[in-house]
Coordinates of C-alpha atoms in Angstrom, one line a residue:
M1 CA -75.1 -12.9 -81.2
N2 CA -75.7 -15.2 -78.2
N3 CA -75.3 -12.4 -75.7
F4 CA -77.1 -9.8 -77.8
N5 CA -79.8 -7.8 -76.0
W6 CA -82.7 -8.2 -78.5
K7 CA -85.2 -6.4 -76.2
Q8 CA -83.4 -3.1 -76.6
L9 CA -84.6 -3.0 -80.2
Q10 CA -88.3 -2.9 -79.2
N11 CA -90.1 0.5 -79.4
G12 CA -93.7 -0.3 -78.8
S13 CA -95.1 -2.0 -81.9
D14 CA -91.9 -1.2 -84.0
I15 CA -88.3 -2.2 -83.9
R16 CA -85.7 0.7 -83.8
G17 CA -82.0 0.9 -83.4
V18 CA -78.8 2.6 -84.2
A19 CA -77.7 1.5 -87.7
L20 CA -74.8 3.8 -88.4
P21 CA -71.8 4.9 -86.4
G22 CA -70.7 8.6 -85.9
V23 CA -72.9 9.9 -83.1
P24 CA -71.1 9.9 -79.7
G25 CA -72.6 7.6 -77.1
E26 CA -74.8 5.8 -79.7
E27 CA -73.4 2.3 -80.4
V28 CA -74.6 0.5 -83.5
N29 CA -77.1 -2.2 -82.6
L30 CA -79.0 -2.7 -85.8
T31 CA -76.6 -4.2 -88.3
P32 CA -77.4 -6.0 -91.6
E33 CA -76.8 -9.3 -89.9
I34 CA -79.3 -8.4 -87.1
A35 CA -81.8 -7.4 -89.8
A36 CA -81.4 -10.7 -91.5
T37 CA -82.1 -12.6 -88.2
L38 CA -85.2 -10.4 -87.6
G39 CA -86.4 -11.2 -91.1
K40 CA -86.1 -14.9 -90.4
S41 CA -88.0 -14.4 -87.1
F42 CA -90.8 -12.6 -88.9
V43 CA -91.0 -15.6 -91.4
T44 CA -91.3 -18.0 -88.4
W45 CA -93.9 -15.8 -86.7
L46 CA -95.9 -15.4 -89.9
S47 CA -95.7 -19.1 -90.7
N48 CA -97.1 -20.0 -87.3
K49 CA -99.8 -17.3 -87.5
L50 CA -101.1 -18.4 -91.0
T51 CA -100.3 -22.1 -90.5
K52 CA -98.4 -22.1 -93.8
E53 CA -95.0 -23.4 -94.7
S54 CA -92.4 -20.7 -95.1
S55 CA -91.8 -21.8 -98.7
E56 CA -95.5 -20.8 -99.4
L57 CA -95.1 -17.2 -98.0
I58 CA -94.8 -14.1 -100.1
I59 CA -93.2 -11.1 -98.3
S60 CA -92.7 -7.6 -99.6
L61 CA -89.9 -5.3 -98.5
G62 CA -89.6 -1.5 -98.7
R63 CA -87.4 1.3 -97.2
D64 CA -87.2 5.0 -96.8
S65 CA -84.3 7.2 -97.8
R66 CA -82.0 6.4 -94.9
L67 CA -78.3 5.9 -95.6
S68 CA -78.4 2.5 -93.9
G69 CA -81.5 1.3 -95.7
S70 CA -79.9 -0.3 -98.8
D71 CA -77.4 -2.5 -96.8
L72 CA -80.0 -3.5 -94.2
M73 CA -82.5 -4.4 -96.9
E74 CA -80.0 -6.5 -98.9
L75 CA -79.3 -8.9 -96.0
L76 CA -82.9 -8.7 -94.8
A77 CA -84.0 -10.0 -98.2
L78 CA -81.4 -12.7 -98.2
G79 CA -82.3 -13.9 -94.7
I80 CA -85.9 -14.2 -95.7
T81 CA -85.2 -16.1 -99.0
E82 CA -83.0 -18.5 -97.0
C83 CA -86.2 -19.6 -95.3
G84 CA -87.7 -20.4 -98.7
C85 CA -90.0 -17.3 -99.1
Q86 CA -90.8 -15.4 -102.2
V87 CA -89.5 -11.8 -101.7
Y88 CA -90.7 -8.6 -103.5
D89 CA -88.2 -5.7 -103.4
F90 CA -90.1 -2.5 -103.7
A91 CA -87.0 -0.3 -103.1
I92 CA -87.9 3.1 -101.7
A93 CA -91.6 3.0 -100.7
S94 CA -93.9 4.4 -98.0
T95 CA -95.0 2.5 -94.9
P96 CA -98.7 2.6 -95.8
A97 CA -97.9 1.2 -99.3
M98 CA -96.2 -1.8 -97.7
F99 CA -99.4 -2.7 -95.9
M100 CA -101.4 -2.2 -99.1
S101 CA -99.2 -4.8 -100.8
T102 CA -100.8 -7.4 -98.5
I103 CA -104.3 -6.8 -99.8
H104 CA -103.6 -5.7 -103.4
P105 CA -105.0 -8.4 -105.7
D106 CA -101.9 -8.3 -108.0
F107 CA -99.6 -9.2 -105.0
N108 CA -101.5 -10.6 -102.0
C109 CA -98.4 -10.7 -99.9
D110 CA -98.6 -12.6 -96.7
G111 CA -96.5 -10.1 -94.9
A112 CA -94.6 -6.9 -95.5
I113 CA -91.6 -5.1 -93.8
M114 CA -90.8 -1.4 -94.0
L115 CA -87.3 -0.3 -93.1
T116 CA -87.8 3.1 -91.4
A117 CA -87.2 5.1 -88.2
S118 CA -89.7 7.8 -89.1
H119 CA -88.3 11.2 -88.3
L120 CA -85.5 10.1 -86.0
P121 CA -81.9 11.2 -86.8
F122 CA -79.9 9.9 -89.9
N123 CA -78.0 7.2 -87.9
R124 CA -81.2 5.4 -86.8
N125 CA -83.3 2.8 -88.6
G126 CA -86.0 0.3 -87.8
L127 CA -88.5 -2.2 -89.0
K128 CA -92.3 -2.1 -89.2
F129 CA -94.1 -5.3 -89.8
F130 CA -97.5 -6.0 -91.5
S131 CA -99.8 -8.8 -92.2
N132 CA -103.0 -8.4 -94.1
Q133 CA -104.7 -7.7 -90.7
G134 CA -102.6 -4.5 -90.3
G135 CA -99.6 -3.5 -88.4
L136 CA -98.3 -5.9 -85.7
E137 CA -99.0 -5.2 -82.1
K138 CA -96.5 -4.8 -79.3
K139 CA -96.9 -8.4 -78.1
D140 CA -96.1 -9.6 -81.7
I141 CA -92.9 -7.7 -81.8
T142 CA -91.9 -9.2 -78.4
N143 CA -92.6 -12.6 -79.9
I144 CA -90.5 -11.9 -82.9
L145 CA -87.6 -10.7 -80.8
E146 CA -87.8 -13.9 -78.7
L147 CA -87.6 -16.0 -81.9
A148 CA -84.5 -13.9 -82.9
K149 CA -82.9 -14.7 -79.6
E150 CA -83.5 -18.5 -80.1
N151 CA -82.0 -18.2 -83.6
N152 CA -83.4 -21.5 -84.6
F153 CA -84.6 -21.3 -88.3
N154 CA -85.1 -23.7 -91.1
R155 CA -83.0 -23.1 -94.2
V156 CA -83.9 -24.3 -97.6
S157 CA -81.4 -25.6 -100.2
E158 CA -82.9 -23.8 -103.1
Q159 CA -83.7 -20.1 -102.7
K160 CA -86.2 -18.2 -104.8
E161 CA -85.1 -15.2 -106.9
I162 CA -85.9 -11.8 -105.4
I163 CA -88.4 -9.9 -107.6
K164 CA -87.9 -6.2 -108.0
S165 CA -91.2 -4.3 -108.4
D166 CA -92.3 -0.7 -108.7
F167 CA -95.3 -1.0 -106.4
I168 CA -95.3 2.7 -105.4
T169 CA -96.5 3.6 -108.9
I170 CA -99.5 1.2 -108.5
Y171 CA -100.2 2.6 -105.0
G172 CA -100.0 6.2 -106.3
S173 CA -102.3 5.4 -109.2
D174 CA -104.9 4.0 -106.8
L175 CA -104.7 7.3 -104.8
A176 CA -105.2 9.3 -107.9
D177 CA -108.3 7.3 -108.8
K178 CA -109.8 8.0 -105.3
V179 CA -109.5 11.7 -106.0
R180 CA -111.2 11.3 -109.4
E181 CA -114.1 9.3 -107.9
A182 CA -114.5 11.7 -104.9
V183 CA -114.5 14.9 -106.9
N184 CA -116.4 13.5 -110.0
H185 CA -115.6 16.7 -111.9
P186 CA -118.4 17.4 -114.4
N187 CA -116.1 18.7 -117.1
N188 CA -112.7 17.1 -116.3
Y189 CA -113.0 13.8 -114.6
E190 CA -109.5 12.7 -115.3
Q191 CA -107.8 15.9 -114.1
P192 CA -109.9 17.3 -111.3
L193 CA -107.0 19.2 -109.8
Q194 CA -106.4 21.3 -113.0
G195 CA -106.2 24.9 -112.1
L196 CA -104.9 24.2 -108.6
K197 CA -101.3 24.8 -107.5
I198 CA -100.2 22.2 -104.9
V199 CA -96.7 22.4 -103.3
V200 CA -95.3 19.2 -101.7
D201 CA -92.4 19.0 -99.2
A202 CA -91.1 15.5 -98.9
G203 CA -88.2 16.5 -96.6
N204 CA -85.9 14.2 -98.7
G205 CA -87.8 11.2 -97.3
A206 CA -89.9 8.7 -99.3
G207 CA -92.8 11.0 -100.1
G208 CA -91.5 12.5 -103.3
F209 CA -93.5 10.0 -105.4
Y210 CA -96.7 11.9 -104.5
V211 CA -95.9 14.7 -107.0
D212 CA -95.3 12.5 -110.1
K213 CA -97.5 9.6 -109.3
V214 CA -100.6 11.4 -107.9
L215 CA -100.7 15.1 -108.4
K216 CA -99.4 15.5 -112.0
P217 CA -101.7 12.8 -113.4
L218 CA -104.6 14.7 -111.7
G219 CA -103.6 18.0 -113.5
A220 CA -102.2 19.9 -110.5
D221 CA -99.5 22.5 -111.0
T222 CA -96.7 21.3 -108.6
T223 CA -94.3 24.2 -109.2
G224 CA -92.4 25.0 -106.1
S225 CA -92.5 21.5 -104.6
Q226 CA -89.3 20.9 -102.7
F227 CA -86.9 18.3 -101.3
L228 CA -88.5 15.5 -103.3
D229 CA -85.3 13.5 -103.9
P230 CA -84.5 10.8 -101.3
D231 CA -81.5 11.8 -99.3
G232 CA -80.8 10.1 -96.0
N233 CA -78.7 13.0 -94.8
F234 CA -81.9 15.1 -94.6
P235 CA -79.9 18.2 -95.6
N236 CA -82.8 20.7 -95.6
H237 CA -84.9 20.0 -92.5
I238 CA -86.1 17.1 -90.4
P239 CA -88.9 15.3 -92.3
N240 CA -91.4 15.8 -89.5
P241 CA -94.7 17.7 -89.7
E242 CA -94.3 18.5 -86.0
N243 CA -91.0 20.2 -86.5
T244 CA -91.1 24.0 -86.4
D245 CA -88.5 24.5 -89.1
A246 CA -90.2 22.0 -91.4
M247 CA -93.6 23.7 -91.1
A248 CA -92.0 27.1 -91.6
S249 CA -90.3 25.8 -94.8
I250 CA -93.5 24.5 -96.4
S251 CA -95.4 27.7 -95.4
Q252 CA -92.8 29.8 -97.1
A253 CA -92.9 27.6 -100.2
V254 CA -96.7 28.1 -100.4
L255 CA -96.5 31.8 -100.1
A256 CA -93.5 32.2 -102.5
N257 CA -95.3 30.2 -105.2
Q258 CA -98.7 31.6 -104.5
A259 CA -100.0 28.0 -104.2
D260 CA -103.5 27.0 -103.2
F261 CA -102.3 24.3 -100.8
G262 CA -99.2 22.8 -99.3
I263 CA -98.5 19.3 -98.1
I264 CA -95.6 18.0 -96.0
F265 CA -94.9 14.4 -95.3
D266 CA -92.7 12.7 -92.7
T267 CA -89.9 10.3 -93.7
D268 CA -92.0 7.2 -94.4
V269 CA -95.3 9.0 -95.3
D270 CA -97.5 7.7 -92.5
R271 CA -97.9 11.3 -91.2
V272 CA -98.8 14.5 -93.0
A273 CA -99.6 18.2 -92.3
A274 CA -100.9 20.9 -94.6
V275 CA -100.8 24.6 -95.3
D276 CA -103.5 26.8 -96.6
R277 CA -103.1 29.4 -99.4
L278 CA -102.3 32.1 -96.8
G279 CA -99.4 30.1 -95.4
N280 CA -101.3 29.1 -92.3
E281 CA -100.4 25.7 -90.8
L282 CA -103.1 23.0 -90.9
N283 CA -101.7 20.6 -88.3
R284 CA -102.5 19.4 -84.8
N285 CA -106.0 20.7 -83.8
R286 CA -106.6 22.4 -87.1
L287 CA -105.8 19.2 -89.1
I288 CA -108.0 17.1 -86.8
A289 CA -110.8 19.7 -87.2
L290 CA -110.5 19.7 -91.0
I291 CA -110.6 16.0 -91.5
S292 CA -113.3 15.6 -88.9
A293 CA -115.5 18.1 -90.8
I294 CA -115.0 16.0 -93.9
V295 CA -115.7 12.7 -92.2
L296 CA -118.7 13.9 -90.3
Q297 CA -120.3 15.1 -93.5
E298 CA -120.0 11.5 -94.8
H299 CA -120.8 9.8 -91.5
P300 CA -123.0 12.1 -89.3
G301 CA -122.9 11.6 -85.6
S302 CA -119.9 9.3 -85.6
T303 CA -117.0 9.3 -83.1
V304 CA -113.7 10.9 -83.7
V305 CA -110.9 9.4 -81.6
T306 CA -107.9 11.6 -80.8
D307 CA -105.0 11.5 -78.4
S308 CA -105.2 13.2 -75.0
I309 CA -103.7 16.6 -75.7
T310 CA -106.3 18.0 -78.1
S311 CA -107.9 21.3 -77.1
D312 CA -111.3 22.1 -75.6
G313 CA -112.1 24.2 -78.6
L314 CA -111.7 21.1 -80.8
T315 CA -114.1 19.2 -78.6
Q316 CA -116.6 22.0 -78.9
F317 CA -116.2 22.2 -82.7
I318 CA -116.6 18.4 -83.2
E319 CA -119.6 18.0 -80.9
Q320 CA -121.5 21.3 -81.2
D321 CA -120.7 22.5 -84.7
L322 CA -120.3 19.2 -86.5
G323 CA -122.7 17.0 -84.4
G324 CA -120.1 14.3 -83.8
V325 CA -118.6 12.7 -80.7
H326 CA -115.1 13.6 -79.6
H327 CA -113.4 10.8 -77.7
R328 CA -110.0 11.7 -76.2
F329 CA -107.8 8.7 -75.6
K330 CA -104.1 7.9 -74.8
R331 CA -101.1 9.1 -76.8
G332 CA -99.7 6.7 -79.2
Y333 CA -101.0 6.2 -82.7
K334 CA -101.7 2.4 -82.1
N335 CA -103.6 3.3 -78.9
V336 CA -105.8 5.7 -80.8
I337 CA -106.4 3.4 -83.7
N338 CA -107.2 0.4 -81.5
E339 CA -109.6 2.5 -79.5
A340 CA -111.5 3.4 -82.7
I341 CA -111.6 -0.2 -83.7
A342 CA -112.9 -1.2 -80.2
I343 CA -115.7 1.4 -80.5
N344 CA -116.8 -0.1 -83.8
N345 CA -116.7 -3.6 -82.4
N346 CA -119.0 -2.6 -79.5
Q347 CA -121.7 -1.7 -82.2
D348 CA -123.3 0.9 -80.0
Q349 CA -121.5 3.6 -81.8
E350 CA -119.3 3.9 -84.9
S351 CA -116.0 5.6 -85.4
W352 CA -114.6 6.5 -88.9
L353 CA -111.6 8.4 -87.8
A354 CA -108.7 7.9 -85.4
I355 CA -106.1 10.7 -85.4
E356 CA -103.2 12.0 -83.3
T357 CA -102.0 15.6 -83.1
S358 CA -98.7 14.2 -84.5
G359 CA -100.3 13.8 -87.9
H360 CA -101.0 10.1 -87.7
A361 CA -104.5 9.6 -89.1
A362 CA -106.3 6.3 -89.7
M363 CA -109.8 5.9 -91.3
K364 CA -112.2 3.0 -91.2
E365 CA -112.7 3.3 -95.0
N366 CA -108.9 2.7 -95.4
Y367 CA -108.4 -0.3 -93.1
F368 CA -107.6 1.9 -90.2
L369 CA -104.2 2.4 -91.7
D370 CA -102.3 5.5 -90.6
D371 CA -101.5 6.8 -94.1
G372 CA -100.4 10.3 -94.6
A373 CA -100.8 10.1 -98.4
Y374 CA -104.4 8.9 -98.0
L375 CA -105.2 11.7 -95.7
A376 CA -103.6 14.2 -98.1
T377 CA -105.8 12.6 -100.9
K378 CA -108.9 13.2 -98.8
L379 CA -108.0 16.8 -98.2
L380 CA -107.2 17.4 -101.9
S381 CA -110.5 15.9 -103.0
E382 CA -112.3 18.4 -100.7
L383 CA -110.1 21.2 -102.0
A384 CA -111.2 20.5 -105.5
K385 CA -114.8 20.2 -104.6
A386 CA -114.6 23.5 -102.7
K387 CA -113.1 25.2 -105.8
L388 CA -116.0 24.0 -107.9
Q389 CA -118.3 25.8 -105.5
N390 CA -116.2 28.9 -105.3
K391 CA -115.3 28.2 -101.7
L392 CA -112.2 27.5 -99.7
I393 CA -111.4 24.3 -97.9
T394 CA -110.7 26.2 -94.7
D395 CA -114.4 27.4 -94.7
L396 CA -115.0 24.0 -93.1
I397 CA -113.2 25.0 -89.9
A398 CA -114.3 28.7 -89.8
N399 CA -116.0 28.1 -86.4
L400 CA -113.0 26.3 -84.7
K401 CA -112.1 28.1 -81.5
E402 CA -108.4 28.0 -81.0
P403 CA -106.4 28.7 -77.8
A404 CA -104.6 32.0 -77.4
E405 CA -101.6 30.2 -76.1
S406 CA -100.4 26.6 -76.1
Q407 CA -97.2 25.2 -74.6
E408 CA -95.6 21.8 -73.8
F409 CA -93.0 21.3 -71.1
R410 CA -91.1 18.0 -71.0
L411 CA -90.0 17.4 -67.4
K412 CA -87.3 14.8 -67.1
I413 CA -87.4 12.2 -64.3
N414 CA -84.0 11.6 -62.8
T415 CA -84.5 8.3 -61.1
K416 CA -84.2 4.7 -62.2
Y417 CA -87.8 3.7 -61.5
F418 CA -89.2 6.6 -63.5
Q419 CA -92.6 5.1 -64.3
E420 CA -93.4 4.5 -60.7
Y421 CA -92.1 7.9 -59.7
G422 CA -94.1 9.6 -62.5
N423 CA -97.3 7.9 -61.5
Q424 CA -96.8 9.1 -57.9
V425 CA -96.4 12.7 -59.2
I426 CA -99.6 12.4 -61.2
T427 CA -101.5 10.9 -58.2
K428 CA -100.3 13.7 -55.9
L429 CA -101.3 16.4 -58.5
Q430 CA -104.8 14.9 -58.7
E431 CA -105.1 15.1 -54.9
F432 CA -103.8 18.6 -54.9
A433 CA -106.2 19.7 -57.6
T434 CA -109.2 18.7 -55.5
T435 CA -108.1 21.4 -52.9
Q436 CA -108.0 24.2 -55.5
P437 CA -111.5 25.8 -55.8
D438 CA -110.8 27.1 -59.4
W439 CA -109.4 23.9 -60.7
Q440 CA -111.7 21.1 -61.8
I441 CA -110.6 17.5 -62.7
V442 CA -111.8 16.4 -66.1
P443 CA -113.8 13.2 -65.7
N444 CA -113.4 10.1 -68.0
N445 CA -109.8 11.1 -68.7
H446 CA -107.8 8.1 -70.1
E447 CA -104.3 9.3 -69.6
G448 CA -102.6 11.1 -66.7
V449 CA -104.6 13.9 -65.1
R450 CA -106.4 16.7 -67.0
I451 CA -107.5 19.8 -65.1
T452 CA -109.8 22.6 -66.3
C453 CA -108.6 26.0 -65.0
K454 CA -111.6 28.3 -64.2
S455 CA -109.9 31.4 -63.0
P456 CA -110.3 34.4 -65.3
K457 CA -106.6 34.9 -65.2
E458 CA -106.0 31.3 -66.4
D459 CA -109.1 30.3 -68.5
G460 CA -107.6 27.1 -69.9
W461 CA -106.5 23.6 -69.0
F462 CA -103.4 21.4 -68.5
L463 CA -102.6 17.8 -68.8
L464 CA -99.9 15.9 -67.0
R465 CA -99.1 12.4 -68.3
L466 CA -96.3 9.9 -68.3
S467 CA -94.3 9.5 -71.6
L468 CA -94.9 6.2 -73.4
H469 CA -91.2 5.2 -73.5
D470 CA -89.0 7.9 -72.0
P471 CA -88.2 9.0 -68.4
V472 CA -90.2 12.2 -69.0
I473 CA -93.5 13.7 -67.8
P474 CA -94.9 15.9 -70.5
L475 CA -97.0 18.9 -69.3
N476 CA -99.3 20.5 -71.8
I477 CA -100.9 23.8 -71.0
E478 CA -103.4 25.8 -73.0
S479 CA -105.2 29.1 -72.3
N480 CA -107.9 31.0 -74.1
I481 CA -106.4 34.3 -73.0
T482 CA -103.1 36.0 -73.7
A483 CA -100.6 35.4 -70.8
G484 CA -102.9 32.8 -69.3
I485 CA -100.4 30.0 -69.3
H486 CA -98.0 31.9 -67.0
P487 CA -100.2 31.8 -63.8
I488 CA -101.0 28.1 -64.4
A489 CA -97.3 27.3 -64.9
T490 CA -96.4 29.3 -61.8
R491 CA -98.8 27.4 -59.6
L492 CA -97.6 24.1 -61.0
L493 CA -94.0 25.0 -60.4
A494 CA -94.7 25.6 -56.8
F495 CA -96.4 22.3 -56.5
F496 CA -93.6 20.4 -58.2
Q497 CA -90.9 21.7 -55.7
D498 CA -91.4 18.8 -53.4
F499 CA -90.4 16.3 -56.2
K500 CA -86.6 16.4 -56.1
S501 CA -86.2 13.9 -59.0
L502 CA -88.0 16.1 -61.4
D503 CA -86.0 18.4 -63.7
L504 CA -88.1 21.6 -63.5
S505 CA -85.8 23.8 -65.6
P506 CA -88.2 24.0 -68.6
L507 CA -90.9 25.4 -66.3
S508 CA -88.4 27.6 -64.4
S509 CA -87.0 29.1 -67.7
F510 CA -90.5 29.9 -69.0
I511 CA -91.6 31.6 -65.8

């Protein structure tokens, strides 16, 4: 492994790679042996951070349903025990549960590792690392990869036995207790969801536990729940709340079973979306609006931090209807979470919610952990309270104004230095916008350039930004009127003609 390119495994604050052969052009670069080395690197990093000997460390391991997970975890565990650590094997678990093992009084793990690649294809896998301070940052992952490259680790002569533990049952039980406490049902404290039918779609990922460990003990009827069994082939649909087919599947399940509510998780359960009793999707702006309404009831006037592509209608709803503050920030769940934490640290204002349109949501009351199961639990508590008052949970977002049209175009950059080129495009567009009398640059924008389109034929906005990792410039356009996107896209296509390294085919096809 002397010539191995460790940097290729870094994906922001995660590690991701190709773990299985079979996809043309994708060479395996995350083998069990590589995983073992990464485990040893984490031990060294954690030992240095905590100033503890590796033999004193306790580390928990979990994985999602991916086909490569079992083999990777076996050598990952062995590599860590070679350093003298105590290892807990949680088998299939969720990413948020792994963090919780670092603060749960029965475990108090010094660190945790989750083997997952979220919603990526079956041949991929990755590692997410936690200490009791939360998920590691990008710089920490860089440090771990540098330690892996050095490959200089202490090895003990006597290794501790790996302990298998069913932590997901403990985690699920804690979530169920949170619903009981929140609802405080006057006649049925133990089963506050009795009389409610809840359909869960786990997409054959790690979220199937939510039915047996959370919903059934709370008295919910879970008839119609689907794809609960872990299967790394993902035979039914991509386990991703942003996927059109996945959302159509859970919507159909809710309608077919006449359910009161539907929940869909991503592979490792750090993201979630929902569906109301009429089959309407509660994701993106609607999901943000719904949880914002709940949070701002509990913490009036606080700040909701979102990513950059949320709608103007959401801003109006949070600030005018709910009395909160909407703070748009950069894409990337870690960016959004860290911004909310920074707001709280400044002490002039508080933020209790950081949420991306992707379904990543983190709350101050839950260690700012992006936990799809926790968000689902908050929604279900509100669902039960609404039922007690003969109301619907969606009454909370009745005033949300939604765009008539919304579209994203991903424009590929066909040049080696794509970041520099992309920033040039954004700068030129900003200059161009100042010459357009009916376009107005949105101030205090933290990512790319956001333009309000005032023309009656457009009546909307667009955002052009650079992708976090890929040679792509995503263009998001929304309009409050039918056919309003087309004139905005047409003007932008004409502007982009001068940029020969931009693939304009998505825009051209639309127009």
